[in-house]
XYZ file of C-alpha atoms in Angstrom:
653
model
C 89.344 97.902 116.713
C 88.440 95.743 120.034
C 90.302 97.000 123.088
C 91.776 93.788 123.536
C 93.905 93.852 120.436
C 95.560 96.764 121.111
C 96.801 95.599 124.375
C 98.531 93.090 122.385
C 99.745 95.262 120.074
C 101.149 97.508 122.835
C 102.801 94.434 124.681
C 104.527 93.481 121.230
C 105.838 96.607 120.289
C 107.355 96.665 123.848
C 109.103 92.966 123.355
C 110.324 92.927 119.666
C 113.401 94.243 120.035
C 114.339 91.554 122.164
C 112.606 88.903 120.214
C 114.499 90.069 117.251
C 117.595 89.814 118.789
C 117.215 85.961 119.489
C 119.517 83.824 117.180
C 116.772 82.525 114.099
C 113.984 84.915 114.703
C 113.079 86.774 111.321
C 109.861 88.497 112.297
C 107.113 89.485 114.989
C 103.688 90.284 114.521
C 100.174 90.011 115.987
C 97.671 87.947 114.446
C 95.612 84.601 114.697
C 97.182 81.456 116.496
C 97.510 78.364 114.180
C 97.077 74.814 115.481
C 97.745 71.921 113.273
C 97.704 74.299 110.205
C 94.378 75.570 111.052
C 93.538 78.972 111.821
C 91.985 80.043 115.130
C 90.188 82.962 116.329
C 92.784 83.452 118.867
C 95.046 86.535 118.890
C 98.545 86.273 119.616
C 102.444 87.556 119.268
C 103.495 85.509 116.870
C 107.151 84.740 116.573
C 108.693 83.801 113.222
C 111.818 81.607 113.291
C 114.061 80.363 109.931
C 113.833 76.810 111.327
C 112.108 75.288 114.425
C 114.548 73.491 116.305
C 115.839 73.110 119.903
C 117.745 76.115 121.462
C 119.348 76.663 124.361
C 117.096 77.637 127.545
C 118.048 81.784 127.132
C 117.292 81.784 123.548
C 113.611 79.854 123.989
C 110.522 81.865 123.178
C 108.262 82.448 126.138
C 104.806 80.741 125.928
C 103.401 83.959 127.161
C 104.240 87.703 127.025
C 102.836 89.695 129.841
C 99.620 87.252 129.949
C 99.568 87.030 126.195
C 100.022 83.518 124.493
C 103.035 83.363 121.686
C 102.853 81.582 118.575
C 105.970 80.201 117.170
C 106.126 80.038 113.398
C 108.827 78.957 111.026
C 109.357 81.420 108.061
C 111.734 83.405 106.530
C 111.373 86.555 104.369
C 112.424 87.848 101.270
C 111.794 90.396 98.707
C 109.499 89.270 95.597
C 111.343 88.703 92.569
C 110.596 89.153 88.684
C 108.372 87.548 86.148
C 105.795 87.682 83.631
C 104.801 90.363 81.035
C 102.340 93.571 80.762
C 102.150 96.737 78.584
C 99.354 98.812 80.075
C 99.930 101.635 81.614
C 97.820 100.841 85.030
C 98.325 99.160 88.073
C 99.123 95.261 88.358
C 101.713 95.262 85.279
C 105.809 94.563 84.918
C 107.982 97.215 85.344
C 111.921 97.558 85.917
C 114.969 99.930 85.597
C 116.454 100.183 82.307
C 119.869 99.873 83.767
C 121.669 96.517 84.457
C 122.261 95.867 88.234
C 125.464 92.938 88.805
C 124.703 91.644 85.500
C 120.815 90.983 86.308
C 117.418 92.494 84.943
C 115.547 93.748 87.324
C 111.581 93.537 87.423
C 108.617 94.348 89.627
C 104.759 95.140 89.427
C 103.801 98.624 89.055
C 101.427 99.500 92.050
C 99.338 102.087 90.940
C 99.350 105.841 89.618
C 99.962 108.621 92.202
C 100.114 112.576 92.295
C 102.957 114.283 93.597
C 101.531 116.675 96.252
C 104.326 119.348 95.248
C 104.262 119.197 91.480
C 101.178 117.486 90.792
C 103.224 115.060 88.427
C 101.694 111.792 87.647
C 103.886 108.770 89.282
C 104.121 105.171 89.123
C 104.549 104.091 92.692
C 106.272 100.306 93.512
C 109.104 99.363 95.839
C 112.348 101.182 96.194
C 114.087 97.229 95.541
C 111.506 97.208 92.295
C 112.529 100.659 90.713
C 115.643 101.785 92.300
C 117.411 98.567 93.325
C 119.975 99.997 95.437
C 122.024 103.576 95.356
C 123.212 103.083 92.011
C 120.224 104.790 90.871
C 121.092 107.920 91.521
C 124.798 107.925 91.013
C 124.556 107.427 86.836
C 122.551 110.515 85.954
C 119.331 109.687 83.707
C 120.487 106.348 82.457
C 120.435 105.057 85.936
C 116.737 106.818 87.022
C 114.919 105.642 83.706
C 112.055 103.074 84.076
C 110.835 100.765 81.185
C 107.575 99.209 80.305
C 107.495 96.129 80.026
C 111.092 95.325 82.377
C 112.799 93.289 79.664
C 112.843 95.504 76.137
C 110.450 98.094 77.039
C 109.838 101.406 76.389
C 110.752 104.257 78.716
C 107.812 105.332 80.702
C 109.320 106.739 83.741
C 112.039 108.752 85.592
C 112.568 107.786 89.005
C 112.154 111.040 91.546
C 112.465 109.510 95.012
C 112.595 106.502 97.306
C 112.930 104.900 100.847
C 114.098 102.060 102.041
C 114.231 102.066 105.823
C 112.177 100.530 108.925
C 108.917 102.369 107.429
C 109.009 101.094 103.845
C 110.378 99.712 100.774
C 108.759 102.418 98.304
C 109.569 104.519 95.446
C 108.011 106.812 92.619
C 108.832 107.370 89.250
C 107.491 110.072 87.078
C 105.596 109.388 84.288
C 107.012 110.923 80.476
C 106.893 109.392 77.241
C 103.355 108.250 77.932
C 100.066 110.099 77.899
C 97.774 107.602 78.287
C 96.987 105.653 81.653
C 94.299 104.325 84.087
C 94.142 105.122 87.397
C 93.129 101.674 88.868
C 94.626 98.124 88.790
C 94.318 95.589 86.059
C 91.665 92.898 86.611
C 90.710 95.256 89.561
C 89.307 98.355 87.911
C 89.483 101.801 89.779
C 90.846 102.657 92.676
C 88.173 104.385 94.746
C 90.258 106.233 97.803
C 92.503 104.525 100.617
C 91.711 103.013 103.942
C 93.961 101.896 106.622
C 94.455 97.978 106.966
C 92.616 95.739 109.645
C 92.779 92.313 111.082
C 90.717 89.984 109.325
C 89.856 92.439 106.120
C 89.684 90.723 102.899
C 91.657 92.023 100.335
C 93.176 91.354 96.896
C 96.080 92.088 94.694
C 97.177 91.894 91.162
C 100.940 91.337 90.193
C 102.855 90.540 87.155
C 103.533 86.846 88.278
C 100.704 85.649 90.067
C 97.746 87.910 88.537
C 94.866 88.401 90.444
C 94.610 86.843 93.874
C 92.824 86.986 97.083
C 93.832 86.993 100.616
C 92.930 88.082 104.111
C 95.106 90.535 106.615
C 96.153 87.805 109.325
C 98.210 90.251 111.534
C 99.255 94.023 112.096
C 102.280 95.767 113.749
C 104.253 93.051 111.858
C 108.586 93.652 112.366
C 109.930 91.761 109.799
C 114.241 91.256 108.569
C 114.259 91.322 105.235
C 117.536 90.570 103.622
C 118.616 92.615 100.538
C 120.594 91.614 97.538
C 123.049 94.090 95.382
C 124.914 95.420 98.523
C 121.740 96.579 100.146
C 121.930 94.318 103.310
C 119.301 93.271 105.765
C 116.531 95.726 106.353
C 114.071 95.463 109.740
C 110.400 96.954 108.648
C 108.170 97.605 111.694
C 104.704 98.615 111.633
C 103.727 96.199 108.355
C 101.186 93.752 107.665
C 100.793 90.149 106.810
C 98.546 88.943 104.093
C 97.468 85.087 104.014
C 96.208 83.683 100.632
C 92.413 82.869 100.422
C 93.275 79.220 99.521
C 89.864 78.723 97.990
C 90.678 80.699 95.756
C 94.358 80.508 94.946
C 97.130 78.474 96.575
C 99.447 81.949 96.869
C 98.604 85.551 97.618
C 102.082 86.565 96.236
C 105.190 85.318 94.736
C 108.330 86.341 93.052
C 107.598 89.837 90.806
C 104.745 90.721 92.525
C 106.917 92.943 94.695
C 105.179 96.532 94.476
C 101.581 95.388 94.121
C 99.043 97.560 95.720
C 96.875 95.891 97.787
C 92.962 96.709 97.683
C 90.195 95.761 99.885
C 86.403 94.908 98.743
C 85.391 98.505 98.539
C 88.052 99.051 96.102
C 90.353 101.179 98.424
C 94.103 100.823 98.306
C 95.185 99.474 101.984
C 98.696 98.769 101.427
C 102.037 97.985 99.220
C 103.447 94.881 98.790
C 107.264 94.309 99.072
C 108.100 90.721 100.596
C 106.927 87.220 100.363
C 107.908 84.051 102.583
C 110.989 82.491 101.670
C 109.376 79.320 102.261
C 106.864 79.955 99.328
C 103.905 79.368 101.399
C 102.271 82.644 99.147
C 101.936 84.671 102.154
C 102.916 88.350 101.629
C 103.957 91.246 103.816
C 102.984 95.065 102.714
C 103.248 98.429 104.140
C 100.067 100.319 105.311
C 99.356 102.412 102.323
C 99.077 105.338 104.448
C 102.901 105.251 105.484
C 103.756 104.808 101.973
C 101.666 108.202 100.761
C 103.039 110.272 103.471
C 106.609 109.146 103.430
C 106.601 110.206 99.595
C 104.819 112.874 99.766
C 102.312 111.818 97.149
C 98.371 111.019 97.070
C 96.543 107.999 95.659
C 95.283 109.220 91.927
C 91.748 107.993 91.778
C 89.307 108.757 88.808
C 85.619 110.152 89.503
C 83.850 109.644 92.844
C 81.722 107.028 94.212
C 82.174 104.840 91.055
C 80.874 107.171 88.981
C 83.890 107.590 86.655
C 83.071 110.936 84.988
C 84.824 109.636 81.815
C 82.012 111.364 79.606
C 81.950 114.827 78.139
C 78.272 114.791 78.884
C 78.429 114.080 82.835
C 76.827 116.661 84.876
C 76.426 116.853 88.478
C 74.840 118.925 91.545
C 74.271 118.729 95.457
C 71.326 116.924 96.943
C 69.613 117.102 100.177
C 69.283 112.829 99.955
C 68.209 112.467 103.806
C 65.562 115.321 103.872
C 67.739 116.991 106.727
C 68.193 120.176 105.731
C 71.791 119.456 104.383
C 72.687 119.067 100.872
C 75.502 116.801 101.367
C 74.978 114.482 99.017
C 76.250 114.309 95.428
C 74.032 113.477 92.159
C 76.220 112.852 89.249
C 74.308 111.673 86.184
C 75.091 110.969 82.264
C 72.040 112.075 80.057
C 71.913 109.936 76.616
C 73.118 106.842 78.797
C 70.922 106.296 81.779
C 73.409 106.544 84.033
C 73.320 108.121 87.552
C 74.915 108.086 90.946
C 73.832 109.259 94.449
C 77.003 109.486 96.399
C 77.805 110.331 99.933
C 80.957 110.299 102.155
C 82.180 106.704 102.773
C 85.003 107.306 105.644
C 87.957 109.413 105.326
C 88.858 108.992 102.110
C 86.640 109.057 99.500
C 82.749 108.656 98.661
C 80.189 105.788 98.220
C 76.958 105.263 95.992
C 73.736 105.324 98.020
C 71.890 104.947 94.687
C 73.003 103.903 91.172
C 71.203 103.157 88.529
C 71.963 102.649 84.822
C 68.694 103.101 82.827
C 67.964 106.198 84.666
C 65.887 106.520 88.065
C 61.837 106.928 89.069
C 61.067 105.577 85.420
C 62.718 108.650 83.628
C 65.034 106.847 81.713
C 67.891 109.599 81.173
C 68.068 108.578 77.413
C 68.299 111.800 75.890
C 71.563 113.907 75.767
C 69.394 116.947 76.331
C 68.185 115.597 79.823
C 68.635 117.817 82.670
C 67.890 117.324 86.981
C 68.188 119.631 90.065
C 66.987 119.374 93.752
C 63.740 120.839 94.844
C 61.943 120.924 97.956
C 58.750 119.549 96.629
C 56.720 119.316 99.934
C 57.866 122.660 101.285
C 59.381 121.968 104.489
C 62.875 123.493 103.977
C 64.629 120.087 102.565
C 65.543 119.844 98.760
C 65.278 116.162 98.894
C 63.103 115.665 95.648
C 64.611 115.464 92.244
C 63.355 117.167 89.276
C 64.264 115.479 85.792
C 62.972 116.798 82.353
C 63.596 116.693 78.764
C 63.590 120.340 76.998
C 62.070 120.348 73.466
C 59.835 117.320 74.454
C 57.801 118.535 77.204
C 58.680 115.951 79.461
C 59.222 116.595 83.307
C 59.447 114.343 86.628
C 59.254 114.940 89.817
C 60.996 112.141 91.963
C 60.711 110.924 95.810
C 62.469 108.481 97.512
C 60.604 105.578 99.277
C 61.882 104.137 102.486
C 63.915 101.693 100.653
C 65.973 103.836 98.498
C 64.140 103.395 95.229
C 62.464 106.780 93.436
C 59.265 107.132 92.163
C 57.413 110.079 90.223
C 55.014 112.194 92.180
C 54.767 114.498 89.244
C 54.950 112.657 85.755
C 55.044 114.429 82.097
C 55.765 111.900 79.576
C 57.810 112.750 76.570
C 55.237 114.800 73.914
C 53.469 115.785 77.392
C 52.336 119.559 77.913
C 55.375 120.284 80.477
C 54.408 121.772 83.725
C 52.032 124.636 85.329
C 51.621 125.967 81.826
C 55.088 125.777 81.015
C 55.271 123.507 77.761
C 58.989 122.729 77.825
C 58.714 122.724 74.027
C 62.034 124.180 73.181
C 65.252 122.521 73.371
C 66.799 125.302 75.171
C 64.653 125.674 78.367
C 66.113 125.396 81.737
C 64.959 125.079 85.147
C 65.842 125.265 88.759
C 64.600 125.453 92.109
C 63.787 129.166 94.099
C 62.557 130.503 97.243
C 60.049 132.858 95.844
C 57.966 133.145 99.071
C 61.240 134.000 100.814
C 60.593 131.460 103.166
C 63.875 129.369 103.100
C 62.753 126.723 101.447
C 63.290 125.745 97.902
C 59.716 125.081 96.968
C 59.112 126.896 93.554
C 60.101 125.984 90.149
C 61.520 128.566 87.430
C 61.229 127.514 83.945
C 63.006 130.017 81.374
C 63.576 130.241 77.571
C 67.113 131.774 76.656
C 66.311 134.115 73.371
C 62.786 134.182 73.524
C 62.141 136.307 77.117
C 59.993 133.423 78.497
C 60.097 132.833 82.295
C 57.810 131.148 84.337
C 57.779 130.823 88.241
C 55.785 128.027 89.388
C 53.847 127.105 92.528
C 52.766 123.783 93.778
C 49.036 123.924 94.162
C 48.297 120.663 95.630
C 49.716 116.735 94.896
C 51.002 116.938 91.705
C 49.328 120.166 90.438
C 50.835 123.570 89.325
C 50.440 126.801 88.433
C 52.304 130.001 87.763
C 52.977 132.598 90.541
C 54.722 134.806 87.745
C 54.834 134.341 84.153
C 56.335 136.137 81.291
C 57.005 136.443 77.771
C 59.174 139.684 77.644
C 61.928 138.667 80.347
C 61.972 139.529 84.170
C 62.799 142.377 86.280
C 64.365 144.332 83.086
C 66.261 141.779 82.035
C 65.025 140.946 78.643
C 66.016 137.339 78.014
C 66.901 137.788 74.712
C 70.117 136.046 74.001
C 70.055 132.037 73.831
C 73.455 132.271 75.864
C 71.145 133.734 79.077
C 71.835 131.771 82.465
C 69.968 132.071 85.766
C 70.049 130.703 89.136
C 68.974 131.407 92.806
C 70.485 133.806 95.256
C 70.780 134.839 98.867
C 71.574 138.418 97.717
C 70.945 139.710 101.488
C 72.559 136.760 103.271
C 69.325 136.032 105.289
C 69.661 132.287 104.378
C 66.956 132.629 101.686
C 67.773 131.778 97.979
C 64.758 134.451 97.222
C 66.566 136.699 94.737
C 67.414 135.518 90.845
C 70.845 136.433 89.236
C 70.187 136.595 85.208
C 73.465 136.878 83.198
C 74.586 136.691 79.844
C 78.177 135.357 79.046
C 80.142 137.128 76.454
C 78.256 140.309 76.437
C 78.857 141.594 80.602
C 75.231 141.941 81.252
C 74.137 140.402 84.758
C 71.147 141.538 86.864
C 70.481 140.643 90.299
C 66.445 140.610 90.977
C 64.177 140.772 94.048
C 60.221 140.199 94.247
C 58.384 143.569 94.300
C 55.396 143.476 95.883
C 53.086 140.594 94.506
C 53.391 141.148 90.603
C 56.777 141.468 89.558
C 60.621 142.163 90.174
C 62.864 144.821 90.137
C 66.946 144.655 89.938
C 69.095 145.641 93.048
C 71.988 145.414 90.852
C 72.367 145.503 87.305
C 75.232 146.048 85.099
C 76.366 145.706 81.539
C 80.198 145.220 82.117
C 80.762 142.207 84.493
C 80.751 142.448 88.135
C 83.160 142.716 91.102
C 85.800 142.930 88.619
C 85.002 139.866 86.388
C 84.095 141.202 83.054
C 81.635 138.577 81.749
C 83.441 139.024 78.593
C 83.815 135.073 77.405
C 80.965 133.031 76.071
C 82.090 130.391 78.662
C 82.158 132.457 81.549
C 80.073 130.344 84.572
C 78.126 131.823 88.083
C 76.718 130.326 91.228
C 76.279 131.459 94.328
C 78.472 130.134 97.240
C 78.835 130.194 101.083
C 82.335 131.896 101.128
C 82.020 132.549 105.033
C 80.725 129.444 105.963
C 77.816 131.479 107.845
C 74.864 129.376 106.079
C 74.205 131.691 103.760
C 75.099 131.562 100.094
C 75.502 135.207 99.581
C 78.857 135.402 97.377
C 79.181 135.051 93.942
C 81.657 132.271 92.210
C 82.703 133.664 88.703
C 84.855 131.351 86.672
C 86.285 131.111 82.917
C 86.905 127.082 82.181
C 90.103 126.623 80.085
C 91.728 130.186 81.382
C 92.336 129.560 84.818
C 90.308 132.485 85.822
C 87.960 132.212 88.613
C 86.767 135.089 91.091
C 84.816 135.123 94.464
C 82.945 137.870 95.083
C 81.345 139.803 98.110
C 79.078 142.786 98.101
C 79.920 145.933 100.062
C 77.600 147.968 102.153
C 76.652 149.982 98.846
C 75.479 147.185 97.293
C 78.731 146.965 94.706
C 80.782 143.997 94.644
C 84.775 143.452 95.129
C 86.926 140.543 94.906
C 87.546 138.009 97.843
C 89.254 135.755 95.792
C 90.471 136.446 92.036
C 92.721 134.693 89.576
C 92.751 136.494 86.135
C 92.560 134.500 82.860
C 95.773 132.846 82.471
C 96.004 132.395 86.312
C 96.166 129.058 88.434
C 92.526 128.286 89.251
C 91.617 127.671 93.078
C 92.976 125.019 95.526
C 95.044 123.036 92.976
C 92.658 123.007 90.444
C 93.879 124.796 87.378
C 90.487 125.287 85.490
C 92.508 124.550 82.464
C 89.911 122.702 80.355
C 86.889 124.460 78.469
C 84.835 121.563 80.175
C 85.848 122.305 83.616
C 82.354 122.855 85.774
C 81.571 124.003 89.381
C 79.103 124.232 91.951
C 78.777 124.703 96.185
C 78.352 121.700 98.098
C 77.246 121.033 101.727
C 80.617 118.880 102.235
C 80.458 119.073 106.102
C 76.839 118.453 106.359
C 76.766 121.214 108.547
C 73.604 122.870 106.429
C 76.011 125.329 104.841
C 76.918 125.636 101.198
C 80.719 126.324 101.796
C 82.576 123.914 99.661
C 83.546 123.795 95.917
C 83.012 120.969 93.702
C 85.010 121.586 90.406
C 85.306 118.656 87.626
C 86.123 117.858 84.570
C 83.628 115.721 82.621
C 85.153 112.990 80.507
C 88.507 112.944 82.499
C 87.740 111.672 85.519
C 88.621 114.528 87.644
C 86.854 115.753 90.540
C 87.955 118.374 93.126
C 86.396 119.251 96.447
C 87.502 122.231 98.031
C 87.436 123.814 101.440
C 88.462 127.481 102.672
C 91.528 127.298 104.952
C 91.555 131.221 105.600
C 90.598 134.367 103.546
C 91.285 133.604 99.913
C 93.291 130.243 100.618
C 91.601 126.887 99.502
C 92.486 123.102 99.563
C 91.160 119.785 98.808
C 89.281 117.303 100.935
C 88.903 115.144 98.096
C 90.725 114.849 94.969
C 90.128 112.496 91.912
C 92.541 113.395 89.184
C 94.467 111.405 86.131
């Protein structure tokens, strides 16, 4: 924000108590000056009064304060009231308390779904004056705490947990109950994609129970207002609030009675504030509390679905990390939906979320992603140390594409084997069980070779690029590799930095449900030998369940993915194991079956999946991504200390 605005804000903060003490003053803020009803670009200290009239000299508002011009505006404030009827559990709909207050039914708007930071309970967010009304909510037992939807004659949907009504905010939360279906978004707006700080001039919208979907602009920050409340509450002075003016080209009012509790959303789909008051003179402007203040004071987080606009709503959704920019950092995420053609590549978009840098709904680079068995991964096609190409393949059909990004962010094939084709490098991809990944075969720190294998058939090829669009086997076998026979259809594999040198030049093959796991190194020029093998799991994790999964992870943040993560979806079990000096493994983090997962992610669904990610863009795969296809849940975890993890990103329903 420009320095002159910050100066005006400081001067306003120092003067506001004196200004509010003057008779008739109802509010003070920093915003645009209006002349003859038209907004100018001049930023001033605005003093709102109940009525413009002649006053004694000692009560007059000065024309300037420390060199900053003032603007006197006739305006009073009141809480938004009650009107409207909706019955879908998501933001922007009608809710209210079950109890009658002073012979009146109370109603307002459900702002959004939030998550209790302590209990992980899903909660409704609205205003204190909508949910609690006054202190009576906590003096009548359960009856005083019950919330219905709709507000009149509705069903019980939530129970008030806590609220605040002071200088900081008019806000409260109620725990969802007797309801299982809800959406982490706002009616007519869509999914909430994160949170952001309000800014002067920011275009915003809201959906309230009375005026529906309306658009406006933030015209003032640091607003201090006096709002009179009914039902024995009295007048509250709020500080550091924001003002929203209606966009009169789209709607005459931004808010009216009944819209209290609406969440204010910017054009990026991020929540920025919580509406709690409208102008008493019905000009349609609103006053709202910055959302970060609301969330902090109530100890909750905004509930969001998916990541970067990809909703993770299908059980078929899959994901992996990508070096999109070719800078040697796998700090972008690819989420895709095989069978539907949907693929997003997302990057961090500020402090609270992700934004797409690529999105397609009919595939990518002419690979249409129309088959449910389609799969994808990242590859260093050019052998320059950056895994910035995409490999997409269709097992059972011989189809495989390798895609490169052009200068405008679109993709084109540098290798193209269409369906009914012959696969790649002699590997025919004729089985629906075929799997592939990138591998540092030469030990150069580059994931520039392809591994394709056929579980249950003993078949494995390692392919090198001979030239543009040409591959040949550097290794091939039809009887397994390094003593691992690949005789089970459950066999899985990936590349691993066994020596901790920054090179993913070892192979891990494992058989979930049977306890078998081999770690293989290249032995000379013609084969592989095991540096570790076991038939009873590894590092205390027994690999006895057919749904067990394993991948490589940079636990120490040293730039070497030399730890193994083993997890059992649906049971809460997850181990992170490290190699000791004798080549054996031991856990540095462990949750056995029946455990609580990791970093707040409970691993309670058999659909849960995980992988390593360079969240900080440091060239280290030292964060964990865990997600639940079909449920919109995505966590990104960082290590806080030995055996301790917390979320840096959390989308959960």
